[in-house]
Structure formats: structure tokens, C-alpha cells
Coordinates of C-alpha atoms in Angstrom, one line a residue:
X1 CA -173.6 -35.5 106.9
X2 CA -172.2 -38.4 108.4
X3 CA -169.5 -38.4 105.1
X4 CA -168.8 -34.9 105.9
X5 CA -167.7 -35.6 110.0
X6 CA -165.3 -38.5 108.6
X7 CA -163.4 -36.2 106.1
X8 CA -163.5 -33.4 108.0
X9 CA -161.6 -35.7 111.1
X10 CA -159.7 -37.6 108.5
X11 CA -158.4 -34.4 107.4
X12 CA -157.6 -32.9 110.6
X13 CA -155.7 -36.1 111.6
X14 CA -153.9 -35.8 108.5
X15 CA -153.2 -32.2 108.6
X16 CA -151.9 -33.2 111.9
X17 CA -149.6 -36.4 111.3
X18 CA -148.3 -34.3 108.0
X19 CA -146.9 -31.1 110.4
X20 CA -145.6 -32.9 112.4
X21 CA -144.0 -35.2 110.3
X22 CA -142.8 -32.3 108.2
X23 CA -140.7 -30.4 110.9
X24 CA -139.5 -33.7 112.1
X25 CA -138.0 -34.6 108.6
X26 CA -136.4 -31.4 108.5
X27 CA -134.6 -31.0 111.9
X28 CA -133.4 -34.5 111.4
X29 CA -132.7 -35.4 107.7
X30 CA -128.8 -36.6 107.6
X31 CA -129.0 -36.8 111.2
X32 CA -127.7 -40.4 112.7
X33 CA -130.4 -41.8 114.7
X34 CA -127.4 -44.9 115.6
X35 CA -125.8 -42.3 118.0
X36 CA -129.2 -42.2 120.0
X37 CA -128.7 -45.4 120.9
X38 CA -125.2 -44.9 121.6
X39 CA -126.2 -41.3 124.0
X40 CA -129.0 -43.5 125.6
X41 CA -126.9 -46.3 126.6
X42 CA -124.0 -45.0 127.5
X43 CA -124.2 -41.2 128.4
X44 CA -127.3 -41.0 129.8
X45 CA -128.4 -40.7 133.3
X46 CA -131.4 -42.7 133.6
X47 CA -131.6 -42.0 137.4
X48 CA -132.9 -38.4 136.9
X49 CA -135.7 -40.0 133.9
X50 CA -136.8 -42.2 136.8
X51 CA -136.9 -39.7 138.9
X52 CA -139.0 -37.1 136.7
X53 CA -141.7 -39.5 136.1
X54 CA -143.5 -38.7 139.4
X55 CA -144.2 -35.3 138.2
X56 CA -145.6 -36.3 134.5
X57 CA -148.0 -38.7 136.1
X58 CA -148.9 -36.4 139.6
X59 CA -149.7 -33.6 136.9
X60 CA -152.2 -35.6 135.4
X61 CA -153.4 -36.6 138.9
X62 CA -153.9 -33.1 140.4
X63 CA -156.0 -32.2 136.6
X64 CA -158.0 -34.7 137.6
X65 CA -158.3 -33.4 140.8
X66 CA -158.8 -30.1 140.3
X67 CA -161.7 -31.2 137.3
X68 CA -163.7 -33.1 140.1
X69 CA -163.3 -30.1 141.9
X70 CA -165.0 -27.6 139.4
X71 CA -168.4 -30.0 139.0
X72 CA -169.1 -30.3 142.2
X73 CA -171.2 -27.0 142.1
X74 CA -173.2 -28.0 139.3
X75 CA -174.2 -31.1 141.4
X76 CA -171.9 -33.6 139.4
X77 CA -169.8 -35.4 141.8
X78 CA -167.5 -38.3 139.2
X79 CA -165.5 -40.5 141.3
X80 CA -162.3 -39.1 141.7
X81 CA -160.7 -42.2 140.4
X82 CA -163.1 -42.1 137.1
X83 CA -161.9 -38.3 136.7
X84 CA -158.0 -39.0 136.9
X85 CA -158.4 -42.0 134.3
X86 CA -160.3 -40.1 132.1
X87 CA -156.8 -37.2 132.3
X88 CA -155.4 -40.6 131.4
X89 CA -156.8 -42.0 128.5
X90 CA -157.6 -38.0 127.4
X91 CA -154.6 -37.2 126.7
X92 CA -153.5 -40.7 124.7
X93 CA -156.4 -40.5 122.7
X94 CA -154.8 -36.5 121.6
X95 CA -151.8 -38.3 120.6
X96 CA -154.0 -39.6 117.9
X97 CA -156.5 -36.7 117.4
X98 CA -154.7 -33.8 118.7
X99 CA -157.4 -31.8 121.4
X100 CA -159.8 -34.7 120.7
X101 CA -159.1 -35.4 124.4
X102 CA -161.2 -32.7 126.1
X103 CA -164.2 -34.6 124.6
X104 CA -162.7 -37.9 125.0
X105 CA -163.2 -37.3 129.1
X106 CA -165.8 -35.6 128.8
X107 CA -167.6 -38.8 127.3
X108 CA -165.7 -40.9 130.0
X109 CA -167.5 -39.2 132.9
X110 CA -170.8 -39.0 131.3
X111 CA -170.1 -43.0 130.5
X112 CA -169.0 -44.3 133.6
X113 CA -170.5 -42.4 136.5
X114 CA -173.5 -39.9 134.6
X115 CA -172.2 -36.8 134.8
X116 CA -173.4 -34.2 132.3
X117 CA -171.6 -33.5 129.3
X118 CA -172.0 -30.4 128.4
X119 CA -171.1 -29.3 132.1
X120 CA -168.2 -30.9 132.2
X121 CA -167.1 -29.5 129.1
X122 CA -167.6 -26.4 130.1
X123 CA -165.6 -26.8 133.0
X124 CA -163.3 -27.8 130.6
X125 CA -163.4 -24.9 128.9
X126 CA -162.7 -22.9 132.0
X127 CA -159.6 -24.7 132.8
X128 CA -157.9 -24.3 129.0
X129 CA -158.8 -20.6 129.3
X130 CA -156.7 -20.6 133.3
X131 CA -154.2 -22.8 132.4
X132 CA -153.5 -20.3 129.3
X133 CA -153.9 -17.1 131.0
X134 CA -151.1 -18.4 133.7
X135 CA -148.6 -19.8 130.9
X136 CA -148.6 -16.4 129.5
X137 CA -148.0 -14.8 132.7
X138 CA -145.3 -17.3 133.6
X139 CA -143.8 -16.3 130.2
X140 CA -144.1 -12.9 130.8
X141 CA -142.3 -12.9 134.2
X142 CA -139.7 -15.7 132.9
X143 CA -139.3 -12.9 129.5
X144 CA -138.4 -10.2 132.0
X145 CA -136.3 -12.2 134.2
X146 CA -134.1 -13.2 131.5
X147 CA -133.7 -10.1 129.6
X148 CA -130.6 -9.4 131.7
X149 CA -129.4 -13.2 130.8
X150 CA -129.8 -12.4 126.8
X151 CA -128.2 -9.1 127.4
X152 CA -125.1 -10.4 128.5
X153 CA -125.3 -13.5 126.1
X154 CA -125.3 -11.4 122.8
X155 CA -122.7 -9.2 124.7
X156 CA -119.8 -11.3 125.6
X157 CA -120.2 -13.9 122.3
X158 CA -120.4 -10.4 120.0
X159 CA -123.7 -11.3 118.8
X160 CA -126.9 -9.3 118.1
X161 CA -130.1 -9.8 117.4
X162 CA -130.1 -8.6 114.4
X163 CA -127.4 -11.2 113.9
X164 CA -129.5 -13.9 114.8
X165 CA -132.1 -13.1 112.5
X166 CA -130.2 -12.7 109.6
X167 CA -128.8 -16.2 110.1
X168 CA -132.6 -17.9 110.1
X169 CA -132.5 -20.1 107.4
X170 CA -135.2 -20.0 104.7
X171 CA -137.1 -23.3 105.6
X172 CA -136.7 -22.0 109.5
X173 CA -138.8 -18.9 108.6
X174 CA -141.6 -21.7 106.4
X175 CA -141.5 -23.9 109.4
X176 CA -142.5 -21.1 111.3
X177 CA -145.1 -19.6 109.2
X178 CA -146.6 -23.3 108.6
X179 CA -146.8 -23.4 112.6
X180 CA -148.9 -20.0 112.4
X181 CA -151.0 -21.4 109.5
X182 CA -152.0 -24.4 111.8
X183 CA -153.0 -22.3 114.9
X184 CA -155.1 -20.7 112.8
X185 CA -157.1 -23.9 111.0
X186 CA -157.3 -24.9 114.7
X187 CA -158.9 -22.0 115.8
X188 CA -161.6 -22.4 113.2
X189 CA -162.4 -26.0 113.4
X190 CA -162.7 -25.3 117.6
X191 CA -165.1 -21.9 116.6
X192 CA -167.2 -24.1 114.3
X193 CA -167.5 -27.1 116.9
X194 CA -169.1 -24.8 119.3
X195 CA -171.1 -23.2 116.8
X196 CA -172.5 -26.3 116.0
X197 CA -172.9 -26.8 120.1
X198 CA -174.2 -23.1 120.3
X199 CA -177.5 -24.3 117.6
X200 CA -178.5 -26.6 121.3
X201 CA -180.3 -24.9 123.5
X202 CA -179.1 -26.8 126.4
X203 CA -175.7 -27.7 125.7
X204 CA -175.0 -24.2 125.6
X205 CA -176.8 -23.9 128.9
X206 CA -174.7 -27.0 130.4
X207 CA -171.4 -25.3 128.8
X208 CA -172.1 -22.1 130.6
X209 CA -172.8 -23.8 134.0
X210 CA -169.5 -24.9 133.8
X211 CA -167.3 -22.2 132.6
X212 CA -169.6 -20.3 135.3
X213 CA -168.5 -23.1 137.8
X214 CA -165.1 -21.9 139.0
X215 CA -167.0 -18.8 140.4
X216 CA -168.9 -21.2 143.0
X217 CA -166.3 -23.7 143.6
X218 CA -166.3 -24.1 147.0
X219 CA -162.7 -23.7 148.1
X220 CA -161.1 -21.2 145.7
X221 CA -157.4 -21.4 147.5
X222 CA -157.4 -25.3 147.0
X223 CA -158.4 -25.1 143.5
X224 CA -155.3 -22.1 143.0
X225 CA -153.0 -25.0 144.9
X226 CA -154.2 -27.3 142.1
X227 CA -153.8 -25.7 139.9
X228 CA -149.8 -24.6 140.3
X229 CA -149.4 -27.8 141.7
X230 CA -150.0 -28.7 137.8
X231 CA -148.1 -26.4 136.2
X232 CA -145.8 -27.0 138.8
X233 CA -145.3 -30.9 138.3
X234 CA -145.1 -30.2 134.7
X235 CA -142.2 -28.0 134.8
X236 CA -140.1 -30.3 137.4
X237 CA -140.9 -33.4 134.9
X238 CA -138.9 -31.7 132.3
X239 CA -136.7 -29.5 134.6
X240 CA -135.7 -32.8 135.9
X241 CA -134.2 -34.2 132.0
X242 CA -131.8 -31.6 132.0
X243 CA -130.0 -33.5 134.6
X244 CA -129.4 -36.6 132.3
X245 CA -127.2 -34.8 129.9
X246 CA -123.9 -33.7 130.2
X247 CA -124.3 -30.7 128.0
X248 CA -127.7 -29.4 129.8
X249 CA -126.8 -30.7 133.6
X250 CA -125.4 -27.1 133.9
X251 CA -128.1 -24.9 132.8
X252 CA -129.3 -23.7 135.5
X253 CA -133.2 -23.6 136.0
X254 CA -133.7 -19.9 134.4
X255 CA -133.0 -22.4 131.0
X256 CA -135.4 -24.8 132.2
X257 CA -138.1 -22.2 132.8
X258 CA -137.2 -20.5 129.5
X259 CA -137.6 -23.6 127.2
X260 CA -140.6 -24.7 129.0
X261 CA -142.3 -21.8 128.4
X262 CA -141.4 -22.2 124.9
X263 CA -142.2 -25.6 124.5
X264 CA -145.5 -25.0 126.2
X265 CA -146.4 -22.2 123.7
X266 CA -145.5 -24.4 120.6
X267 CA -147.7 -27.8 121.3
X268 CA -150.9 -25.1 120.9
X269 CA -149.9 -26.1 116.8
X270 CA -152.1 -29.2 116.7
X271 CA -149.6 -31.9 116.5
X272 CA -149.5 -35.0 118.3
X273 CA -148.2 -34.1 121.4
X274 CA -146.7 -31.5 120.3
X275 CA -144.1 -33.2 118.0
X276 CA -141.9 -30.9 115.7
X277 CA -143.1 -27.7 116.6
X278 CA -142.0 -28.5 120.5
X279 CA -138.8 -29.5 119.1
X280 CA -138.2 -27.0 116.9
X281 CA -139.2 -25.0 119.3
X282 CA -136.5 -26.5 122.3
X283 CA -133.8 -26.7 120.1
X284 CA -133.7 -23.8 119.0
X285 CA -133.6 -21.5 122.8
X286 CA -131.0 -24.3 124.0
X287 CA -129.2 -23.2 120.7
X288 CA -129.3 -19.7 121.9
X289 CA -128.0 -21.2 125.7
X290 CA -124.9 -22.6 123.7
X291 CA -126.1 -25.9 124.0
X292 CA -124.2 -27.8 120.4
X293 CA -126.5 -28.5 117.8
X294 CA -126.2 -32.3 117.9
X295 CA -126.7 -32.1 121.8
X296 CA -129.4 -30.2 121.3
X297 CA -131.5 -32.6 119.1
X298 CA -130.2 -35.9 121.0
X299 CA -132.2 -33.8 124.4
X300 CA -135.4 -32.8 122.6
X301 CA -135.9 -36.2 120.7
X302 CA -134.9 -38.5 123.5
X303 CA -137.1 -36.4 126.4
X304 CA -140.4 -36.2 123.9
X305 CA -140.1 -39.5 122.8
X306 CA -140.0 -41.1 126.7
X307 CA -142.3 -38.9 127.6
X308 CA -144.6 -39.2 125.2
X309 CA -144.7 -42.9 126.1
X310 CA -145.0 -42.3 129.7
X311 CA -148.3 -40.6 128.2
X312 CA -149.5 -43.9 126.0
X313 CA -148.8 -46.1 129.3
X314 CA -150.7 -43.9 131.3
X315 CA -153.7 -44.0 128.6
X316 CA -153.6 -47.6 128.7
X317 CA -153.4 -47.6 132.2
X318 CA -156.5 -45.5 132.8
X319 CA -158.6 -47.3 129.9
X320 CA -157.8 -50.6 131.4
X321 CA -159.2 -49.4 135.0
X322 CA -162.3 -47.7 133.5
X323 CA -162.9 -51.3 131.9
X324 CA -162.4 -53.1 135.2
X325 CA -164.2 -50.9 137.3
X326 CA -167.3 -51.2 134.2
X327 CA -167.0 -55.3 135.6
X328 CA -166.8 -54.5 138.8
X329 CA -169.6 -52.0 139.1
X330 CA -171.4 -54.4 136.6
X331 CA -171.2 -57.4 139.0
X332 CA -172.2 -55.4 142.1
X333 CA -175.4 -54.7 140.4
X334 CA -176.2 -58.1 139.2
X335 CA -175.4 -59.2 142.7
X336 CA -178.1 -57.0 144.4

């Protein structure tokens, strides 16, 4: 059985590394990487990357937050600080096994200060399904605020939609299909993990005390400022890239909110962090926003790549507190 769990992660991982590694190779192949160096060193504007990293790591912060938040009805109370460094290392660790992370913390809290883990993966739970229902909403208003944008797009360059589509290359409509493939392989391994958590009794029990928890958290407006504080962080900490490019600067924030929501909706295709479907995804609507080609894939592999690093710091950052405050706590109790 044990054999099985291996290959079946091994797989997954693989399944993983090879997407993403596949769309990467195809956006990029005879593209030269020399000019990055050139765009980063001498075009870029590194102020506004400085300044967008406040948001990536206060996003992470007001998860953790907001987590803490939804246990305390079930009687769990995780130090706040154990909470945000297990966002931390949570999402590091899904760099390496893409959604691994929700466990990851769960095992964190349940590690370091006791807390249950099936409750606090329920509560996990409850958050994905939030977090989800507000993306699509956020799409849907950003879909019909634009419609008027696209409208006058296709109308003054002369092109249609019918236009566009007839121009999708071949390998754009395989990329695509291969993205849809991998939703669906990740929505059966998730439906056979909790089938195997539905045969316990009482993780199923602790999983429904926390999905059930939002209902009895105690302050339901500061959870709702959590949570768009969040989603709100996460859109400034790309919004805030645009500004270090000459050909995105002038975009405007309807482009911003556009691409987001794209590039939100494309990292559910378990890759690490997203990669190649979120830049397949990005490139393609600043395509559409008359960004060049070439500009185009300088923005999305420069902005994934530092902030997917900003990530790994953060991880390492958060797993080299937990181990400290391990010592620490270790020492205390030695010393009573």
C-alpha cells in the first residue's frame, strides 16, 4: 500500500513538472532568454518590484489571519504567528507538490501548537470553496465591465472574434485541451483523497466542524475584511508589475483586473505555481491589449519567476521560524 502512495505522488509530481514544462517549451522555444537579462538590467523599473512585494507577503499574512480566525469556534486557538508561517512554508512546499500545501499547514498547526487536523482542514476547505466563489464573481463583474472595452478593440483594429479564433494555432488549441485534461485528473485524485478521509469516522466529523466553522465565527464583517484584504493584496502585487514595463505602464487597471482574473483561473491546472498555464494564460489577454509578443513574454516570465521566489523566501522564512520557535518552546519547558 505504502508502494502504491509513492507512485501515485511520484506520478502526480511528474504529471505536474511535465505540464508545466511542456507549455513552457512551447511559448519559449527560439525565444532569447539573453535579452531578459538585457530588459532586467536596463529597462526595468525595479522600484515598482520593490514596491509590490508588500502585498505578496501581507496576502499571505491576512490568510493566515483569517485561518486563525475560522478555528477559533471549534476551540482551536494556533498562535497567530504558527498560522502565518504555516501560509509560508504551505505554499513553498506547492511549488514542489502542487495543492500539497493545504495539508502541509494543516500538519504544521497540528505539530507545533496541537490543533486538530481534520478541523483545520476543514476550515481549509471552506476557505478554497470562498476564495473560489469570489474569483468567479470578480470575473464575472470584471467580464461585464470590459465587454464595452473588447467592443471597441475588435472595432477600431477591424478584427472579430471569429477572427481571433481562426488564427489559434494548432498546438494553442492542444495546450488548451491538455490544461482541461489536468483539471480533470486533479479533481479525481482530490475526490479520492477525501474518500479515503470520508472511510474515518471522525475525520469526517473534524472536516465538517470546520467547513461548518465560518457559520460561528465570531465576527463575520472582520473575516469579509480578510478576506478582500487577500484578494485585494494579491491583485495590487501584480497590478503593481505593470508599472516596471514600458509597454504595460499604460494599461490602465481594467488590464490588470482582466489578466488577473485570468491568471487566477489558469494556476487551478496543477502546476507549480501555476507555471505555463498562467503564462499562457497572461500572454495571451495582453496580446489581445496590443501588448507585442516579445513584450509580452519578457512580463509574464520575469513577474512569475520573482515572484515565485518571493514565494520560496517566504517558505524558508516561515520553516526556519517554526524550527526556532520548536528551540525556543523546547527550552522554556526544560527550564520549568
Amino acid at each position: 500500500m505504502k508502494i502504491k502512495h509513492i507512485i501515485n505522488d511520484t506520478f502526480k509530481i511528474a504529471l505536474s513538472l511535465f505540464l508545466g514544462g511542456a507549455i513552457l517549451y512551447w511559448m519559449y522555444r527560439g525565444f532569447d532568454f539573453k535579452q531578459i537579462e538585457h530588459v532586467m538590467l536596463h529597462e526595468m523599473n525595479w522600484t515598482w518590484m520593490l514596491l509590490s512585494f508588500p502585498f505578496g507577503i501581507m496576502a499571505q499574512v491576512f490568510r493566515g489571519w483569517r485561518w486563525r480566525q475560522t478555528l477559533e469556534p471549534m476551540n482551536e486557538r494556533p498562535r497567530t504567528s504558527t498560522a502565518i508561517h504555516a501560509i509560508f512554508v504551505s505554499y513553498a512546499v506547492s511549488l514542489v507538490i502542487p495543492r500539497i500545501g493545504e495539508f502541509a499547514r494543516c500538519a504544521i498547526l497540528r505539530r507545533y501548537d496541537k490543533t486538530n487536523f481534520a478541523k483545520a482542514l476543514g476550515t481549509v476547505v471552506t476557505e478554497r470553496a470562498i476564495d473560489s466563489l469570489l474569483v468567479l464573481l470578480i470575473a464575472a463583474i470584471t467580464l461585464l465591465a470590459q465587454l464595452s472595452i473588447f467592443d471597441s478593440f475588435f472595432s477600431k483594429t477591424g478584427t472579430s472574434l471569429n477572427g481571433i479564433v481562426s488564427k489559434f494555432s494548432t498546438t494553442g488549441y492542444v495546450v488548451t485541451a491538455i490544461c482541461g485534461v489536468a483539471v480533470l485528473i486533479l479533481l479525481h485524485f482530490l475526490l479520492k483523497r477525501m474518500a479515503i478521509y470520508n472511510k474515518v469516522k471522525e475525520t469526517v466529523k473534524g472536516i465538517w466542524q470546520g467547513v461548518n466553522s465560518i457559520r460561528k465565527v465570531k465576527n463575520k464583517w472582520l473575516f469579509v475584511v480578510f478576506t478582500l484584504a487577500i484578494w485585494g493584496s494579491y491583485f495590487l502585487h501584480y497590478y503593481l508589475t505593470f508599472f516596471c514595463f514600458e509597454q504595460t505602464a499604460n494599461l490602465g487597471m481594467a488590464c490588470a483586473m482582466v489578466t488577473f482574473v485570468v491568471g487566477s483561473m489558469a494556476v487551478v491546472v496543477p502546476t507549480p505555481n501555476g507555471a505555463g498555464p498562467w503564462h499562457f494564460a497572461v500572454k495571451t489577454m495582453l496580446i489581445l491589449y496590443a501588448v507585442e509578443s516579445t513584450a509580452a513574454l519578457n512580463f509574464v516570465l520575469i513577474v512569475h519567476s520573482i515572484q515565485t521566489l518571493l514565494v520560496i523566501l517566504l517558505g524558508v522564512y516561515g520553516w526556519m521560524a517554526l524550527a526556532f520557535s520548536n528551540r525556543r518552546d523546547k527550552r522554556q519547558v526544560l527550564n520549568n
